[in-house]
Amino acid sequence: MASRIVLNRISFHGKGAVAEIAHEVKGLFLKKAFVCTDPDLIKYGVTQKVTDVLEKAGLAYHIFSDMKANPTIENVQKGIAAFKESGADYIISVGGGSAIDTGKAIGIIINNPEFADVRSLEGVAPTKNKAVFTIAVPTTAGTAAEVTINYVITDTEKSRKFVCVDAHDIPDIAIVDPDMMASMPKNLTAATGMDALTHAIEGYITKGAWEMTDMMHLRAIELIARHLRSAVQNEPEGREGMALAQYIAGMGFSNVGLGIVHAMAHPLGAVYDTPHGVANAILLPSLMKYNAAYTGEKYRNIAVAMGVPGAGNEKTSLKKARLGAVAAVEQLAVDVGIPQNLKGIVMEKDLDFLAESAFADACRPGNPRDTSVAEIKELYRALI
Ligand SMILES: NC(=O)c1ccc[n+]([C@@H]2O[C@H](COP(=O)([O-])OP(=O)(O)OC[C@H]3O[C@@H](n4cnc5c(N)ncnc54)[C@H](O)[C@@H]3O)[C@@H](O)[C@H]2O)c1
Ligand SMILES: [Fe+2]
């Protein structure tokens, strides 16, 4: 079967990229933007960096921000009603994965109203029409939601996060401007950066990985190892490196899938509202160990990309190179202040539900090692 790669129609990268929005919108004769963002981004003046560009160019817009992090079905449904009332003809999503994913779900349902319940979009959604024209402007350097064909919505009634996979939802234009990320506090920079590393590692070892996505993931791992610590210190070079790295990881994993780190992180977001990047970062090292024997030479390449001395030397055993890769990931997580376990997050009484939920997650089948509910339960337990 042929391998498929879906990417944005156009993407802009680098400082000042937000200014390109005005030019693109005018060229396409779009009339009114539905700016999909979250309340904190309005409070901290991040959304304003985009609305200033629109105002300066005399372009009309309507702001929608009635959402929370780990967005819910209700957030999406309110957004659909707001879009219909707004008279907008396109979406500009400004935010982290939460705002961009909400924008994706709104844009899909507006053009495919038979999915208005939102839940029926879970998994590979058989939509017929492309989403409303969307420009996505990430403000975190992690999810790469601006270039992926996925979005993740929380079903509060069932305490589940569900993943929707649909090439119709990829934003048409991505604006990846490190200035939009400069206001991220240290802990958010660290968590979202570790999410990007998780995408790159899981995407690299997933069952569907192939030459072209391997190229993207290895480059992303190298850039993250080089730039995440500096981004956490809010240094411009680190911010630029992470903006690019997370996007490159997104170009890859969006097209091949992930694995059990994400499958096990999603229930933590749904049940305890754990930030997505924190959940991934805590789980990643121990699940790398769990998967190690099913990854061929790939951990050696990860170790090399992360700068582990001697890992690329053929005299270094595969076992040692694998341990080196895991240790490098663990060290990076420690250096950027990520907690080391799930103590105080996961409760013993929830383990059965969490394990069943992770097993049912759309990311689980991509894991290189086949797993089971019982094994997933033990993997959670080992961290509490
Ligand atoms: N679509 C995808 O492919 C994909 C991939 C991975 C994760 N996700 C989903 O994305 C969501 C997580 O997104 P996220 O990690 O980007 O965080 P987020 O969007 O949930 O944002 C977290 C918090 O950080 C704040 N914030 C964001 N940018 C900021 C900035 N520049 N300055 C100050 N504060 C800022 C937000 O206002 C919010 O309060 C989860 O729901 C996750 O499941 C989606
Ligand atoms: Fe993620």
Short mmCIF file of C-alpha atoms and ligand atoms in Angstrom, two decimals:
data_model
loop_
_atom_site.label_atom_id
_atom_site.label_comp_id
_atom_site.label_asym_id
_atom_site.label_seq_id
_atom_site.Cartn_x
_atom_site.Cartn_y
_atom_site.Cartn_z
CA MET A 1 0.00 0.00 0.00
CA ALA A 2 1.23 3.51 -0.76
CA SER A 3 2.34 5.70 2.14
CA ARG A 4 0.52 9.00 2.53
CA ILE A 5 1.85 12.34 3.74
CA VAL A 6 -0.62 15.16 4.50
CA LEU A 7 0.77 18.61 5.33
CA ASN A 8 -0.47 22.21 5.48
CA ARG A 9 -1.05 24.00 2.19
CA ILE A 10 1.35 26.72 3.33
CA SER A 11 3.33 27.25 6.53
CA PHE A 12 5.35 30.24 7.69
CA HIS A 13 8.20 29.90 10.18
CA GLY A 14 10.24 32.31 12.23
CA LYS A 15 10.03 35.54 14.18
CA GLY A 16 7.40 37.94 12.88
CA ALA A 17 5.55 35.27 10.87
CA VAL A 18 2.17 36.45 12.25
CA ALA A 19 2.39 39.50 9.95
CA GLU A 20 1.88 37.10 6.99
CA ILE A 21 -1.73 36.54 8.09
CA ALA A 22 -2.91 39.87 6.64
CA HIS A 23 -1.35 39.19 3.25
CA GLU A 24 -2.79 35.66 3.01
CA VAL A 25 -6.30 36.68 4.12
CA LYS A 26 -6.44 39.56 1.65
CA GLY A 27 -5.15 37.38 -1.18
CA LEU A 28 -7.89 34.83 -0.56
CA PHE A 29 -10.63 37.49 -0.22
CA LEU A 30 -11.70 36.09 3.17
CA LYS A 31 -14.09 38.42 4.94
CA LYS A 32 -14.42 37.78 8.66
CA ALA A 33 -12.28 35.69 11.02
CA PHE A 34 -13.63 33.53 13.84
CA VAL A 35 -10.69 33.82 16.25
CA CYS A 36 -10.75 30.64 18.35
CA THR A 37 -8.59 31.10 21.45
CA ASP A 38 -8.62 30.55 25.22
CA PRO A 39 -9.31 32.99 28.09
CA ASP A 40 -5.74 33.01 29.49
CA LEU A 41 -4.30 33.90 26.12
CA ILE A 42 -6.59 36.91 25.98
CA LYS A 43 -5.63 37.84 29.56
CA TYR A 44 -1.88 37.67 28.82
CA GLY A 45 -2.15 39.61 25.55
CA VAL A 46 -1.08 36.68 23.36
CA THR A 47 -4.21 36.64 21.19
CA GLN A 48 -3.82 40.37 20.74
CA LYS A 49 -0.63 39.83 18.75
CA VAL A 50 -2.87 38.32 16.04
CA THR A 51 -5.85 40.66 16.37
CA ASP A 52 -3.44 43.63 16.11
CA VAL A 53 -2.36 42.31 12.70
CA LEU A 54 -6.02 42.00 11.64
CA GLU A 55 -6.92 45.48 12.89
CA LYS A 56 -3.95 47.10 11.23
CA ALA A 57 -5.02 45.54 7.94
CA GLY A 58 -8.69 46.55 8.44
CA LEU A 59 -9.84 42.92 8.63
CA ALA A 60 -13.00 41.99 10.58
CA TYR A 61 -13.00 39.34 13.30
CA HIS A 62 -15.06 37.82 16.12
CA ILE A 63 -13.39 36.33 19.21
CA PHE A 64 -14.54 33.02 20.72
CA SER A 65 -12.80 31.91 23.92
CA ASP A 66 -15.38 29.93 25.89
CA MET A 67 -13.15 26.89 26.45
CA LYS A 68 -10.81 25.21 28.91
CA ALA A 69 -7.53 23.34 28.56
CA ASN A 70 -8.27 19.70 27.57
CA PRO A 71 -11.34 21.03 25.68
CA THR A 72 -14.72 19.35 26.07
CA ILE A 73 -17.61 18.38 23.81
CA GLU A 74 -19.56 21.30 25.33
CA ASN A 75 -16.78 23.74 24.40
CA VAL A 76 -16.98 22.55 20.79
CA GLN A 77 -20.78 22.77 20.69
CA LYS A 78 -20.75 26.32 22.07
CA GLY A 79 -18.14 27.19 19.46
CA ILE A 80 -20.34 25.88 16.66
CA ALA A 81 -23.25 28.04 17.79
CA ALA A 82 -20.93 31.06 18.12
CA PHE A 83 -19.46 30.48 14.64
CA LYS A 84 -22.96 30.40 13.10
CA GLU A 85 -23.91 33.65 14.84
CA SER A 86 -20.65 35.41 14.02
CA GLY A 87 -21.03 35.70 10.25
CA ALA A 88 -17.41 34.56 9.92
CA ASP A 89 -16.21 32.70 6.80
CA TYR A 90 -12.92 31.33 8.15
CA ILE A 91 -11.20 30.39 11.42
CA ILE A 92 -8.00 31.66 12.96
CA SER A 93 -7.06 29.42 15.90
CA VAL A 94 -4.65 31.05 18.32
CA GLY A 95 -3.41 28.86 21.14
CA GLY A 96 -1.94 25.63 22.29
CA GLY A 97 -3.37 22.27 21.33
CA SER A 98 -6.57 23.03 23.25
CA ALA A 99 -7.61 26.08 21.20
CA ILE A 100 -6.39 24.65 17.89
CA ASP A 101 -8.17 21.33 18.49
CA THR A 102 -11.39 23.14 19.42
CA GLY A 103 -11.10 25.15 16.19
CA LYS A 104 -10.58 21.94 14.21
CA ALA A 105 -13.70 20.28 15.66
CA ILE A 106 -15.78 23.42 15.04
CA GLY A 107 -14.52 23.72 11.46
CA ILE A 108 -15.25 20.06 10.72
CA ILE A 109 -18.78 20.07 12.17
CA ILE A 110 -19.78 23.33 10.48
CA ASN A 111 -19.10 21.66 7.11
CA ASN A 112 -20.22 18.15 8.19
CA PRO A 113 -23.26 18.82 10.44
CA GLU A 114 -24.17 15.13 10.69
CA PHE A 115 -21.35 14.88 13.30
CA ALA A 116 -22.86 17.54 15.60
CA ASP A 117 -22.80 15.13 18.57
CA VAL A 118 -18.93 15.35 18.37
CA ARG A 119 -18.53 11.82 19.84
CA SER A 120 -19.14 10.20 16.45
CA LEU A 121 -15.91 11.81 15.18
CA GLU A 122 -13.76 9.52 17.34
CA GLY A 123 -11.14 7.44 15.49
CA VAL A 124 -10.92 7.79 11.72
CA ALA A 125 -13.91 10.02 11.05
CA PRO A 126 -15.64 9.43 7.69
CA THR A 127 -16.38 13.11 7.00
CA LYS A 128 -17.21 14.11 3.41
CA ASN A 129 -16.18 17.75 3.41
CA LYS A 130 -13.07 19.66 4.30
CA ALA A 131 -13.24 21.81 7.45
CA VAL A 132 -13.86 25.56 7.27
CA PHE A 133 -10.73 27.32 5.93
CA THR A 134 -8.39 27.58 8.92
CA ILE A 135 -5.23 29.44 9.83
CA ALA A 136 -3.58 27.98 12.95
CA VAL A 137 -1.19 29.98 15.11
CA PRO A 138 0.42 27.87 17.88
CA THR A 139 1.34 29.57 21.16
CA THR A 140 2.97 26.49 22.72
CA ALA A 141 5.82 24.45 21.26
CA GLY A 142 4.54 20.95 21.72
CA THR A 143 1.37 19.53 20.22
CA ALA A 144 2.00 20.61 16.61
CA ALA A 145 -1.79 20.65 16.28
CA GLU A 146 -1.28 23.25 13.52
CA VAL A 147 0.12 20.57 11.20
CA THR A 148 -1.57 17.38 12.38
CA ILE A 149 -4.66 15.63 11.09
CA ASN A 150 -5.75 14.89 14.69
CA TYR A 151 -7.63 16.60 17.44
CA VAL A 152 -8.39 15.48 20.98
CA ILE A 153 -11.66 16.24 22.78
CA THR A 154 -12.73 15.40 26.36
CA ASP A 155 -16.00 13.62 27.04
CA THR A 156 -16.64 14.73 30.64
CA GLU A 157 -19.69 12.46 31.03
CA LYS A 158 -17.58 9.36 30.32
CA SER A 159 -14.31 10.74 31.80
CA ARG A 160 -12.54 10.07 28.49
CA LYS A 161 -10.43 11.97 26.04
CA PHE A 162 -10.93 10.78 22.50
CA VAL A 163 -8.75 11.24 19.44
CA CYS A 164 -10.23 12.08 16.04
CA VAL A 165 -8.15 11.43 12.93
CA ASP A 166 -9.23 13.13 9.73
CA ALA A 167 -7.22 14.63 6.87
CA HIS A 168 -10.13 17.05 6.30
CA ASP A 169 -9.22 18.85 9.53
CA ILE A 170 -5.63 19.87 8.82
CA PRO A 171 -5.29 23.66 9.01
CA ASP A 172 -4.77 25.19 5.56
CA ILE A 173 -2.15 27.62 6.80
CA ALA A 174 0.17 27.32 9.83
CA ILE A 175 1.91 30.36 11.28
CA VAL A 176 4.74 29.11 13.50
CA ASP A 177 6.12 32.25 15.12
CA PRO A 178 8.38 31.83 18.19
CA ASP A 179 7.29 35.28 19.43
CA MET A 180 3.85 33.77 20.09
CA MET A 181 5.50 31.32 22.51
CA ALA A 182 7.74 33.76 24.39
CA SER A 183 5.22 34.36 27.18
CA MET A 184 5.00 30.68 28.15
CA PRO A 185 6.06 30.14 31.78
CA LYS A 186 8.91 27.69 32.47
CA ASN A 187 6.74 24.73 33.48
CA LEU A 188 4.51 25.03 30.40
CA THR A 189 7.53 25.33 28.10
CA ALA A 190 9.01 22.22 29.70
CA ALA A 191 5.82 20.16 29.57
CA THR A 192 4.89 21.08 26.00
CA GLY A 193 8.49 20.54 24.86
CA MET A 194 8.46 17.06 26.38
CA ASP A 195 5.16 16.43 24.54
CA ALA A 196 7.01 17.24 21.30
CA LEU A 197 9.81 14.85 22.27
CA THR A 198 7.22 12.16 22.97
CA HIS A 199 5.69 12.72 19.51
CA ALA A 200 9.11 12.41 17.91
CA ILE A 201 10.07 9.24 19.80
CA GLU A 202 6.70 7.50 19.56
CA GLY A 203 6.36 8.52 15.89
CA TYR A 204 9.86 7.16 15.20
CA ILE A 205 9.22 3.72 16.74
CA THR A 206 5.54 3.32 15.82
CA LYS A 207 4.53 0.37 13.64
CA GLY A 208 3.71 2.56 10.64
CA ALA A 209 7.02 4.52 10.63
CA TRP A 210 8.89 4.71 7.32
CA GLU A 211 11.89 6.41 5.74
CA MET A 212 10.36 9.84 5.28
CA THR A 213 8.85 10.11 8.76
CA ASP A 214 12.03 8.66 10.31
CA MET A 215 13.90 11.60 8.79
CA MET A 216 11.50 14.06 10.39
CA HIS A 217 11.44 12.41 13.79
CA LEU A 218 15.19 12.03 14.14
CA ARG A 219 15.74 15.67 13.20
CA ALA A 220 13.06 16.72 15.71
CA ILE A 221 14.71 14.68 18.50
CA GLU A 222 18.06 16.28 17.74
CA LEU A 223 16.61 19.80 17.79
CA ILE A 224 14.67 19.22 21.01
CA ALA A 225 17.74 17.80 22.77
CA ARG A 226 19.66 20.89 21.67
CA HIS A 227 17.04 23.58 22.34
CA LEU A 228 14.54 22.61 25.06
CA ARG A 229 16.70 23.61 28.03
CA SER A 230 17.39 26.97 26.45
CA ALA A 231 13.70 27.52 25.57
CA VAL A 232 12.83 26.92 29.23
CA GLN A 233 15.24 29.78 30.05
CA ASN A 234 13.28 31.85 27.48
CA GLU A 235 16.33 32.36 25.26
CA PRO A 236 15.38 33.38 21.69
CA GLU A 237 17.49 30.66 20.06
CA GLY A 238 15.82 28.00 22.20
CA ARG A 239 12.36 29.35 21.37
CA GLU A 240 13.13 29.31 17.64
CA GLY A 241 14.59 25.81 17.82
CA MET A 242 11.61 24.42 19.71
CA ALA A 243 9.05 26.13 17.43
CA LEU A 244 10.63 24.38 14.48
CA ALA A 245 11.33 21.06 16.22
CA GLN A 246 7.78 20.52 17.43
CA TYR A 247 6.44 21.32 13.93
CA ILE A 248 8.81 18.83 12.29
CA ALA A 249 7.73 16.17 14.80
CA GLY A 250 4.11 16.98 13.88
CA MET A 251 4.83 16.55 10.16
CA GLY A 252 5.92 13.04 11.03
CA PHE A 253 3.66 11.61 13.72
CA SER A 254 0.48 13.01 12.21
CA ASN A 255 1.09 10.73 9.25
CA VAL A 256 2.08 7.53 11.06
CA GLY A 257 0.58 7.58 14.56
CA LEU A 258 1.92 7.31 18.11
CA GLY A 259 1.88 4.65 20.82
CA ILE A 260 1.11 3.81 24.45
CA VAL A 261 2.67 6.90 26.01
CA HIS A 262 -0.10 8.95 24.43
CA ALA A 263 -2.67 6.19 24.98
CA MET A 264 -1.82 6.20 28.72
CA ALA A 265 -1.53 10.01 28.95
CA HIS A 266 -5.02 10.69 27.59
CA PRO A 267 -6.90 9.06 30.52
CA LEU A 268 -4.80 11.13 32.97
CA GLY A 269 -5.98 14.28 31.19
CA ALA A 270 -9.58 13.09 31.24
CA VAL A 271 -9.74 11.84 34.85
CA TYR A 272 -7.37 14.21 36.70
CA ASP A 273 -7.06 17.10 34.18
CA THR A 274 -3.29 16.47 34.16
CA PRO A 275 -1.66 18.75 31.55
CA HIS A 276 -1.00 16.69 28.43
CA GLY A 277 2.74 17.37 28.28
CA VAL A 278 3.27 16.57 31.96
CA ALA A 279 1.47 13.24 31.61
CA ASN A 280 3.57 12.27 28.58
CA ALA A 281 6.83 13.41 30.13
CA ILE A 282 6.34 11.34 33.28
CA LEU A 283 5.36 8.23 31.33
CA LEU A 284 7.94 8.43 28.53
CA PRO A 285 11.13 7.01 30.14
CA SER A 286 9.52 3.94 31.72
CA LEU A 287 7.49 3.15 28.59
CA MET A 288 10.63 3.51 26.47
CA LYS A 289 12.13 0.76 28.65
CA TYR A 290 8.98 -1.36 28.17
CA ASN A 291 9.23 -0.99 24.37
CA ALA A 292 13.03 -1.24 24.07
CA ALA A 293 13.28 -4.82 22.78
CA TYR A 294 10.81 -4.07 19.95
CA THR A 295 12.66 -1.17 18.37
CA GLY A 296 15.63 -2.69 16.53
CA GLU A 297 18.46 -0.17 16.17
CA LYS A 298 16.19 2.81 16.66
CA TYR A 299 17.12 3.65 20.26
CA ARG A 300 20.76 3.78 19.17
CA ASN A 301 19.78 6.45 16.62
CA ILE A 302 17.80 8.30 19.30
CA ALA A 303 20.84 8.21 21.59
CA VAL A 304 23.01 9.60 18.78
CA ALA A 305 20.46 12.33 18.04
CA MET A 306 20.45 13.25 21.72
CA GLY A 307 24.23 13.46 21.81
CA VAL A 308 24.96 10.40 23.99
CA PRO A 309 28.76 9.95 23.76
CA GLY A 310 29.85 6.78 21.92
CA ALA A 311 26.28 5.64 21.14
CA GLY A 312 26.96 5.58 17.40
CA ASN A 313 30.17 3.60 17.81
CA GLU A 314 29.71 0.00 16.63
CA LYS A 315 31.70 -1.20 19.65
CA THR A 316 28.93 0.12 21.87
CA SER A 317 26.45 -2.71 22.40
CA LEU A 318 22.83 -2.21 21.41
CA LYS A 319 21.84 -2.79 25.04
CA LYS A 320 24.13 0.01 26.21
CA ALA A 321 22.97 2.34 23.44
CA ARG A 322 19.34 1.68 24.38
CA LEU A 323 20.04 2.44 28.05
CA GLY A 324 21.81 5.60 26.90
CA ALA A 325 18.74 6.78 24.97
CA VAL A 326 16.44 6.26 27.95
CA ALA A 327 18.91 7.94 30.33
CA ALA A 328 19.20 10.97 28.02
CA VAL A 329 15.42 11.37 27.96
CA GLU A 330 15.25 10.97 31.76
CA GLN A 331 18.00 13.57 32.23
CA LEU A 332 16.30 16.08 29.94
CA ALA A 333 13.04 15.67 31.88
CA VAL A 334 14.88 16.23 35.19
CA ASP A 335 16.75 19.26 33.83
CA VAL A 336 13.52 20.98 32.79
CA GLY A 337 11.81 20.21 36.11
CA ILE A 338 9.32 17.47 35.18
CA PRO A 339 8.05 15.30 38.09
CA GLN A 340 9.49 11.76 38.09
CA ASN A 341 6.39 9.74 38.87
CA LEU A 342 2.60 9.75 39.13
CA LYS A 343 2.48 9.91 42.95
CA GLY A 344 -0.18 12.43 43.98
CA ILE A 345 -1.77 12.22 40.50
CA VAL A 346 -2.99 8.62 40.02
CA MET A 347 -5.08 6.81 42.63
CA GLU A 348 -4.97 3.03 43.04
CA LYS A 349 -8.78 2.78 42.89
CA ASP A 350 -8.79 4.21 39.35
CA LEU A 351 -6.21 1.83 37.86
CA ASP A 352 -8.71 -0.53 36.19
CA PHE A 353 -10.58 2.33 34.54
CA LEU A 354 -7.37 4.04 33.43
CA ALA A 355 -5.93 0.84 31.95
CA GLU A 356 -9.12 -0.01 30.06
CA SER A 357 -9.38 3.53 28.78
CA ALA A 358 -5.74 3.55 27.61
CA PHE A 359 -6.19 0.20 25.87
CA ALA A 360 -9.21 1.56 23.98
CA ASP A 361 -7.32 4.72 22.93
CA ALA A 362 -6.76 5.30 19.19
CA CYS A 363 -2.98 5.70 19.76
CA ARG A 364 -2.50 2.26 21.38
CA PRO A 365 -2.46 0.04 18.26
CA GLY A 366 0.52 2.01 16.89
CA ASN A 367 2.75 0.91 19.77
CA PRO A 368 5.67 -1.27 18.60
CA ARG A 369 5.01 -3.81 21.38
CA ASP A 370 1.56 -5.36 21.56
CA THR A 371 0.15 -4.84 25.01
CA SER A 372 -2.85 -5.70 27.20
CA VAL A 373 -5.08 -4.07 29.80
CA ALA A 374 -3.27 -6.02 32.55
CA GLU A 375 0.19 -4.88 31.39
CA ILE A 376 -0.92 -1.26 31.09
CA LYS A 377 -2.31 -1.43 34.61
CA GLU A 378 1.07 -2.61 35.91
CA LEU A 379 2.85 0.15 33.97
CA TYR A 380 0.69 2.76 35.73
CA ARG A 381 1.12 1.04 39.08
CA ALA A 382 4.91 1.08 38.79
CA LEU A 383 4.79 4.88 38.76
CA ILE A 384 2.61 5.46 41.84
N1 LIG B 1 -4.02 17.86 17.69
C1 LIG B 1 -2.98 17.15 18.02
O1 LIG B 1 -2.33 16.56 17.16
C2 LIG B 1 -2.58 17.07 19.44
C3 LIG B 1 -1.35 16.47 19.77
C4 LIG B 1 -1.01 16.41 21.12
C5 LIG B 1 -1.84 16.93 22.09
N2 LIG B 1 -3.05 17.50 21.75
C6 LIG B 1 -3.98 18.07 22.74
O2 LIG B 1 -3.61 19.44 22.96
C7 LIG B 1 -3.99 19.81 24.31
C8 LIG B 1 -2.78 20.38 25.04
O3 LIG B 1 -2.29 21.49 24.37
P1 LIG B 1 -1.02 22.32 24.90
O4 LIG B 1 -0.12 21.39 25.61
O5 LIG B 1 -0.50 23.07 23.76
O6 LIG B 1 -1.61 23.30 26.01
P2 LIG B 1 -3.04 24.03 26.12
O7 LIG B 1 -3.49 24.52 24.80
O8 LIG B 1 -3.96 23.11 26.86
O9 LIG B 1 -2.68 25.27 27.04
C9 LIG B 1 -2.38 25.09 28.42
C10 LIG B 1 -2.40 26.44 29.14
O10 LIG B 1 -1.30 27.22 28.70
C11 LIG B 1 -1.72 28.53 28.34
N3 LIG B 1 -0.85 29.04 27.28
C12 LIG B 1 -0.73 28.57 26.02
N4 LIG B 1 0.17 29.29 25.32
C13 LIG B 1 0.64 30.25 26.16
C14 LIG B 1 1.58 31.30 26.02
N5 LIG B 1 2.25 31.53 24.87
N6 LIG B 1 1.79 32.11 27.08
C15 LIG B 1 1.14 31.90 28.26
N7 LIG B 1 0.24 30.91 28.46
C16 LIG B 1 -0.01 30.09 27.42
C17 LIG B 1 -3.16 28.35 27.89
O11 LIG B 1 -3.87 29.55 28.02
C18 LIG B 1 -3.65 27.27 28.85
O12 LIG B 1 -4.10 27.83 30.05
C19 LIG B 1 -4.50 18.55 24.97
O13 LIG B 1 -5.90 18.53 24.95
C20 LIG B 1 -3.91 17.44 24.11
O14 LIG B 1 -4.62 16.24 24.20
C21 LIG B 1 -3.39 17.59 20.44
FE FE B 2 0.92 14.90 22.46
#
